[in-house]
Amino acid sequence: MGFVTIPSMLADMKSGDDSAWAYFTRYYGPLIWLRGNDYHLTPSEQEELSQDVLVAFFKAQDHFEYKPELGRFRDYLRTVIKHCIFQILRRRQKLSSQTELEEGIAFDENEEARREQAEEEEWQAHVYSLALEELGRELKPRKLQAFRMCRLENKDPKEVAKFQKVSLATVYNDCNEVMNSLREKIKELSEA
Amino acid sequence: MKHIDEIELEQYLDGNVPLIRRGLISMHLRKCTLCAERLEALRKEREELLNIGQTMVRLVHARETVTQSGFYNSGKVSSGDDE
Ligand SMILES: [Zn+2]
């Protein structure tokens, strides 16, 4: 399944389309899990979180119209996840009001800033993963491998050339081609 | 001297340009603000990519955990209408 827009993914999920569910699970499940992990949720609370987030999406779908941009979806996803996490923590701590809990959790500003930074990085990596997967359908695997090794894993291009049994110039050309396509793809996805 | 192309700037960053050519590029970079800025942008882009690469590892790990844990294994949840 290639890149799908958020509204069509949600609509397909609602109609019970398995591939849409698989898509959501694959791409958004990990992002939800990482946020839960950041708040030290237990495995069963993590499971609760994943279900709560999905239910929240369905409920919201009846009331709101989604703006299809990834950025908007990201803001929405962030709000939903955080709300669900607070609900879980509230249940756990048996606090009577959300205000109290939010104050309690947000009190550590450094911790909150670190969470936001992590969330920012994870979203960026998520968008790049989507883009690279898309490029995997368009470019030769060798080119993507060279790019991954050199640019994402910081391998020496000379070593990569040796490993791939190609010239050093080929490695540089491949990396450059992938990078140019990636820049385009990221732009596309951000505007999708 | 015309501007340095992007691939050569990448090779320059890695020290993978023959010595004489390297000298010529260095001279050009001292005089040409445009190429110097392009080189700096490439350097920053690379740093960013390395960070993204590391975060991708975190994402892959999370994906494996999610898959193994069986979250969503029921496949679908109800729309919540029954709540
Ligand atoms: Zn120049």
PDB file of C-alpha atoms in Angstrom, chain A:
ATOM      1  CA  MET A   1       0.000   0.000   0.000  1.00  0.00           C
ATOM      2  CA  GLY A   2       1.510   3.331  -1.052  1.00  0.00           C
ATOM      3  CA  PHE A   3       1.144   6.652   0.671  1.00  0.00           C
ATOM      4  CA  VAL A   4      -2.482   7.347   1.440  1.00  0.00           C
ATOM      5  CA  THR A   5      -4.055  10.566   2.565  1.00  0.00           C
ATOM      6  CA  ILE A   6      -5.225  10.723   6.148  1.00  0.00           C
ATOM      7  CA  PRO A   7      -8.952  11.230   5.405  1.00  0.00           C
ATOM      8  CA  SER A   8      -9.043   8.278   3.022  1.00  0.00           C
ATOM      9  CA  MET A   9      -7.121   6.113   5.506  1.00  0.00           C
ATOM     10  CA  LEU A  10      -9.604   6.945   8.270  1.00  0.00           C
ATOM     11  CA  ALA A  11     -12.604   6.474   6.011  1.00  0.00           C
ATOM     12  CA  ASP A  12     -11.265   3.095   4.840  1.00  0.00           C
ATOM     13  CA  MET A  13     -10.551   2.046   8.416  1.00  0.00           C
ATOM     14  CA  LYS A  14     -14.062   2.936   9.397  1.00  0.00           C
ATOM     15  CA  SER A  15     -15.469   0.863   6.566  1.00  0.00           C
ATOM     16  CA  GLY A  16     -13.396  -2.078   7.840  1.00  0.00           C
ATOM     17  CA  ASP A  17     -10.741  -2.114   5.135  1.00  0.00           C
ATOM     18  CA  ASP A  18      -7.950  -4.360   6.451  1.00  0.00           C
ATOM     19  CA  SER A  19      -5.200  -2.708   4.449  1.00  0.00           C
ATOM     20  CA  ALA A  20      -6.098   0.690   5.923  1.00  0.00           C
ATOM     21  CA  TRP A  21      -5.898  -0.836   9.389  1.00  0.00           C
ATOM     22  CA  ALA A  22      -2.569  -2.385   8.572  1.00  0.00           C
ATOM     23  CA  TYR A  23      -1.366   0.988   7.299  1.00  0.00           C
ATOM     24  CA  PHE A  24      -2.435   2.804  10.449  1.00  0.00           C
ATOM     25  CA  THR A  25      -0.936   0.144  12.697  1.00  0.00           C
ATOM     26  CA  ARG A  26       2.315   0.121  10.818  1.00  0.00           C
ATOM     27  CA  TYR A  27       2.864   3.861  10.658  1.00  0.00           C
ATOM     28  CA  TYR A  28       1.032   5.359  13.594  1.00  0.00           C
ATOM     29  CA  GLY A  29       1.089   2.500  16.116  1.00  0.00           C
ATOM     30  CA  PRO A  30       4.812   3.028  16.826  1.00  0.00           C
ATOM     31  CA  LEU A  31       4.356   6.790  17.250  1.00  0.00           C
ATOM     32  CA  ILE A  32       1.561   6.199  19.753  1.00  0.00           C
ATOM     33  CA  TRP A  33       3.614   3.574  21.568  1.00  0.00           C
ATOM     34  CA  LEU A  34       6.623   5.884  21.844  1.00  0.00           C
ATOM     35  CA  ARG A  35       4.492   8.620  23.433  1.00  0.00           C
ATOM     36  CA  GLY A  36       3.043   6.147  25.907  1.00  0.00           C
ATOM     37  CA  ASN A  37       6.530   4.925  26.653  1.00  0.00           C
ATOM     38  CA  ASP A  38       7.585   8.497  27.346  1.00  0.00           C
ATOM     39  CA  TYR A  39       4.983   8.634  30.101  1.00  0.00           C
ATOM     40  CA  HIS A  40       6.132   5.253  31.415  1.00  0.00           C
ATOM     41  CA  LEU A  41       2.877   3.467  30.680  1.00  0.00           C
ATOM     42  CA  THR A  42       2.764  -0.222  31.535  1.00  0.00           C
ATOM     43  CA  PRO A  43       2.270  -2.746  28.712  1.00  0.00           C
ATOM     44  CA  SER A  44      -1.431  -3.082  29.492  1.00  0.00           C
ATOM     45  CA  GLU A  45      -1.802   0.700  29.666  1.00  0.00           C
ATOM     46  CA  GLN A  46      -0.038   0.901  26.308  1.00  0.00           C
ATOM     47  CA  GLU A  47      -2.614  -1.446  24.903  1.00  0.00           C
ATOM     48  CA  GLU A  48      -5.366   0.679  26.408  1.00  0.00           C
ATOM     49  CA  LEU A  49      -3.773   3.750  24.870  1.00  0.00           C
ATOM     50  CA  SER A  50      -3.668   2.303  21.372  1.00  0.00           C
ATOM     51  CA  GLN A  51      -7.334   1.347  21.596  1.00  0.00           C
ATOM     52  CA  ASP A  52      -8.362   4.655  23.175  1.00  0.00           C
ATOM     53  CA  VAL A  53      -6.620   6.634  20.442  1.00  0.00           C
ATOM     54  CA  LEU A  54      -8.415   4.701  17.729  1.00  0.00           C
ATOM     55  CA  VAL A  55     -11.770   5.091  19.412  1.00  0.00           C
ATOM     56  CA  ALA A  56     -11.118   8.826  19.831  1.00  0.00           C
ATOM     57  CA  PHE A  57     -10.421   9.067  16.099  1.00  0.00           C
ATOM     58  CA  PHE A  58     -13.674   7.431  15.200  1.00  0.00           C
ATOM     59  CA  LYS A  59     -15.656   9.584  17.553  1.00  0.00           C
ATOM     60  CA  ALA A  60     -14.009  12.731  16.226  1.00  0.00           C
ATOM     61  CA  GLN A  61     -14.562  11.721  12.648  1.00  0.00           C
ATOM     62  CA  ASP A  62     -18.286  12.214  13.031  1.00  0.00           C
ATOM     63  CA  HIS A  63     -17.851  15.736  14.310  1.00  0.00           C
ATOM     64  CA  PHE A  64     -14.872  17.212  12.498  1.00  0.00           C
ATOM     65  CA  GLU A  65     -13.716  17.473   8.980  1.00  0.00           C
ATOM     66  CA  TYR A  66     -10.038  16.627   8.684  1.00  0.00           C
ATOM     67  CA  LYS A  67      -7.711  18.944   6.918  1.00  0.00           C
ATOM     68  CA  PRO A  68      -5.662  16.517   4.922  1.00  0.00           C
ATOM     69  CA  GLU A  69      -2.196  17.996   5.465  1.00  0.00           C
ATOM     70  CA  LEU A  70       0.187  15.799   7.403  1.00  0.00           C
ATOM     71  CA  GLY A  71       1.070  18.724   9.652  1.00  0.00           C
ATOM     72  CA  ARG A  72      -2.545  19.169  10.673  1.00  0.00           C
ATOM     73  CA  PHE A  73      -2.922  15.466  11.235  1.00  0.00           C
ATOM     74  CA  ARG A  74       0.170  15.517  13.367  1.00  0.00           C
ATOM     75  CA  ASP A  75      -1.262  18.246  15.612  1.00  0.00           C
ATOM     76  CA  TYR A  76      -4.473  16.338  15.873  1.00  0.00           C
ATOM     77  CA  LEU A  77      -2.749  13.046  16.618  1.00  0.00           C
ATOM     78  CA  ARG A  78      -0.627  14.723  19.268  1.00  0.00           C
ATOM     79  CA  THR A  79      -3.670  16.200  20.990  1.00  0.00           C
ATOM     80  CA  VAL A  80      -5.572  12.930  20.937  1.00  0.00           C
ATOM     81  CA  ILE A  81      -2.647  10.878  22.245  1.00  0.00           C
ATOM     82  CA  LYS A  82      -1.927  13.298  25.054  1.00  0.00           C
ATOM     83  CA  HIS A  83      -5.561  13.441  26.054  1.00  0.00           C
ATOM     84  CA  CYS A  84      -5.743   9.633  26.132  1.00  0.00           C
ATOM     85  CA  ILE A  85      -2.531   9.376  28.138  1.00  0.00           C
ATOM     86  CA  PHE A  86      -3.857  11.830  30.718  1.00  0.00           C
ATOM     87  CA  GLN A  87      -7.058   9.852  30.982  1.00  0.00           C
ATOM     88  CA  ILE A  88      -5.113   6.662  31.608  1.00  0.00           C
ATOM     89  CA  LEU A  89      -2.895   8.329  34.180  1.00  0.00           C
ATOM     90  CA  ARG A  90      -5.915   9.866  35.803  1.00  0.00           C
ATOM     91  CA  ARG A  91      -7.551   6.480  36.076  1.00  0.00           C
ATOM     92  CA  ARG A  92      -4.332   5.107  37.471  1.00  0.00           C
ATOM     93  CA  GLN A  93      -3.768   7.795  40.021  1.00  0.00           C
ATOM     94  CA  LYS A  94      -7.453   8.126  40.734  1.00  0.00           C
ATOM     95  CA  LEU A  95      -7.219  11.856  40.672  1.00  0.00           C
ATOM     96  CA  SER A  96     -10.462  13.692  40.577  1.00  0.00           C
ATOM     97  CA  SER A  97      -9.671  16.413  38.070  1.00  0.00           C
ATOM     98  CA  GLN A  98      -7.644  16.555  34.916  1.00  0.00           C
ATOM     99  CA  THR A  99      -6.381  20.026  35.802  1.00  0.00           C
ATOM    100  CA  GLU A 100      -4.648  18.694  38.849  1.00  0.00           C
ATOM    101  CA  LEU A 101      -3.033  15.928  36.876  1.00  0.00           C
ATOM    102  CA  GLU A 102      -1.983  18.113  33.958  1.00  0.00           C
ATOM    103  CA  GLU A 103      -0.371  20.481  36.390  1.00  0.00           C
ATOM    104  CA  GLY A 104       1.324  17.569  38.068  1.00  0.00           C
ATOM    105  CA  ILE A 105       2.682  16.167  34.831  1.00  0.00           C
ATOM    106  CA  ALA A 106       3.600  19.407  33.140  1.00  0.00           C
ATOM    107  CA  PHE A 107       5.264  20.653  36.265  1.00  0.00           C
ATOM    108  CA  ASP A 108       8.649  19.353  35.209  1.00  0.00           C
ATOM    109  CA  GLU A 109       9.311  21.737  32.359  1.00  0.00           C
ATOM    110  CA  ASN A 110      12.571  20.105  31.350  1.00  0.00           C
ATOM    111  CA  GLU A 111      10.928  16.728  31.081  1.00  0.00           C
ATOM    112  CA  GLU A 112       8.110  18.203  29.025  1.00  0.00           C
ATOM    113  CA  ALA A 113      10.578  19.945  26.711  1.00  0.00           C
ATOM    114  CA  ARG A 114      12.463  16.681  26.251  1.00  0.00           C
ATOM    115  CA  ARG A 115       9.227  14.889  25.382  1.00  0.00           C
ATOM    116  CA  GLU A 116       8.357  17.539  22.820  1.00  0.00           C
ATOM    117  CA  GLN A 117      11.806  17.324  21.282  1.00  0.00           C
ATOM    118  CA  ALA A 118      11.553  13.528  21.061  1.00  0.00           C
ATOM    119  CA  GLU A 119       8.107  13.801  19.517  1.00  0.00           C
ATOM    120  CA  GLU A 120       9.396  16.285  16.941  1.00  0.00           C
ATOM    121  CA  GLU A 121      12.273  13.989  15.976  1.00  0.00           C
ATOM    122  CA  GLU A 122      10.051  10.933  15.785  1.00  0.00           C
ATOM    123  CA  TRP A 123       7.576  12.668  13.540  1.00  0.00           C
ATOM    124  CA  GLN A 124      10.376  13.789  11.246  1.00  0.00           C
ATOM    125  CA  ALA A 125      11.774  10.250  11.105  1.00  0.00           C
ATOM    126  CA  HIS A 126       8.244   9.003  10.415  1.00  0.00           C
ATOM    127  CA  VAL A 127       7.882  11.345   7.421  1.00  0.00           C
ATOM    128  CA  TYR A 128      11.321  10.362   6.100  1.00  0.00           C
ATOM    129  CA  SER A 129      10.469   6.673   6.484  1.00  0.00           C
ATOM    130  CA  LEU A 130       7.304   7.203   4.463  1.00  0.00           C
ATOM    131  CA  ALA A 131       9.258   9.064   1.798  1.00  0.00           C
ATOM    132  CA  LEU A 132      11.985   6.423   1.590  1.00  0.00           C
ATOM    133  CA  GLU A 133       9.421   3.659   1.313  1.00  0.00           C
ATOM    134  CA  GLU A 134       7.797   5.525  -1.530  1.00  0.00           C
ATOM    135  CA  LEU A 135      11.164   5.960  -3.220  1.00  0.00           C
ATOM    136  CA  GLY A 136      11.742   2.233  -2.824  1.00  0.00           C
ATOM    137  CA  ARG A 137       9.045   1.790  -5.438  1.00  0.00           C
ATOM    138  CA  GLU A 138      10.747   4.149  -7.855  1.00  0.00           C
ATOM    139  CA  LEU A 139      14.488   3.737  -7.442  1.00  0.00           C
ATOM    140  CA  LYS A 140      16.898   0.830  -7.656  1.00  0.00           C
ATOM    141  CA  PRO A 141      17.509  -0.888  -4.295  1.00  0.00           C
ATOM    142  CA  ARG A 142      21.260  -0.373  -4.730  1.00  0.00           C
ATOM    143  CA  LYS A 143      20.811   3.398  -4.785  1.00  0.00           C
ATOM    144  CA  LEU A 144      18.681   3.419  -1.658  1.00  0.00           C
ATOM    145  CA  GLN A 145      21.102   1.109   0.092  1.00  0.00           C
ATOM    146  CA  ALA A 146      24.006   3.430  -0.709  1.00  0.00           C
ATOM    147  CA  PHE A 147      22.018   6.370   0.621  1.00  0.00           C
ATOM    148  CA  ARG A 148      21.006   4.577   3.812  1.00  0.00           C
ATOM    149  CA  MET A 149      24.520   3.420   4.518  1.00  0.00           C
ATOM    150  CA  CYS A 150      26.262   6.720   3.768  1.00  0.00           C
ATOM    151  CA  ARG A 151      23.752   9.311   4.892  1.00  0.00           C
ATOM    152  CA  LEU A 152      21.712   7.613   7.609  1.00  0.00           C
ATOM    153  CA  GLU A 153      24.316   5.279   9.080  1.00  0.00           C
ATOM    154  CA  ASN A 154      27.384   7.415   8.472  1.00  0.00           C
ATOM    155  CA  LYS A 155      29.334   4.705   6.671  1.00  0.00           C
ATOM    156  CA  ASP A 156      32.418   5.676   4.710  1.00  0.00           C
ATOM    157  CA  PRO A 157      31.446   5.965   1.002  1.00  0.00           C
ATOM    158  CA  LYS A 158      34.646   4.102   0.086  1.00  0.00           C
ATOM    159  CA  GLU A 159      33.556   1.167   2.249  1.00  0.00           C
ATOM    160  CA  VAL A 160      30.099   1.300   0.714  1.00  0.00           C
ATOM    161  CA  ALA A 161      31.607   1.235  -2.798  1.00  0.00           C
ATOM    162  CA  LYS A 162      33.637  -1.814  -1.828  1.00  0.00           C
ATOM    163  CA  PHE A 163      30.604  -3.483  -0.251  1.00  0.00           C
ATOM    164  CA  GLN A 164      28.415  -2.828  -3.285  1.00  0.00           C
ATOM    165  CA  LYS A 165      31.212  -3.622  -5.734  1.00  0.00           C
ATOM    166  CA  VAL A 166      30.735  -0.327  -7.580  1.00  0.00           C
ATOM    167  CA  SER A 167      32.946   2.706  -8.119  1.00  0.00           C
ATOM    168  CA  LEU A 168      33.149   5.490  -5.551  1.00  0.00           C
ATOM    169  CA  ALA A 169      31.690   7.861  -8.144  1.00  0.00           C
ATOM    170  CA  THR A 170      28.660   5.581  -8.463  1.00  0.00           C
ATOM    171  CA  VAL A 171      28.064   5.747  -4.721  1.00  0.00           C
ATOM    172  CA  TYR A 172      28.162   9.544  -4.791  1.00  0.00           C
ATOM    173  CA  ASN A 173      25.886   9.691  -7.830  1.00  0.00           C
ATOM    174  CA  ASP A 174      23.416   7.301  -6.201  1.00  0.00           C
ATOM    175  CA  CYS A 175      23.379   9.219  -2.919  1.00  0.00           C
ATOM    176  CA  ASN A 176      22.859  12.457  -4.782  1.00  0.00           C
ATOM    177  CA  GLU A 177      20.009  11.052  -6.857  1.00  0.00           C
ATOM    178  CA  VAL A 178      18.262   9.660  -3.781  1.00  0.00           C
ATOM    179  CA  MET A 179      18.772  12.907  -1.861  1.00  0.00           C
ATOM    180  CA  ASN A 180      17.248  14.979  -4.658  1.00  0.00           C
ATOM    181  CA  SER A 181      14.255  12.645  -4.925  1.00  0.00           C
ATOM    182  CA  LEU A 182      13.914  12.585  -1.160  1.00  0.00           C
ATOM    183  CA  ARG A 183      13.791  16.387  -0.928  1.00  0.00           C
ATOM    184  CA  GLU A 184      11.007  16.386  -3.508  1.00  0.00           C
ATOM    185  CA  LYS A 185       9.140  13.579  -1.791  1.00  0.00           C
ATOM    186  CA  ILE A 186       9.339  15.228   1.620  1.00  0.00           C
ATOM    187  CA  LYS A 187       7.926  18.398   0.104  1.00  0.00           C
ATOM    188  CA  GLU A 188       5.125  16.404  -1.526  1.00  0.00           C
ATOM    189  CA  LEU A 189       4.282  14.555   1.673  1.00  0.00           C
ATOM    190  CA  SER A 190       4.295  17.735   3.718  1.00  0.00           C
ATOM    191  CA  GLU A 191       1.813  19.254   1.299  1.00  0.00           C
ATOM    192  CA  ALA A 192      -0.169  16.074   0.679  1.00  0.00           C
TER     193      ALA A 192
END
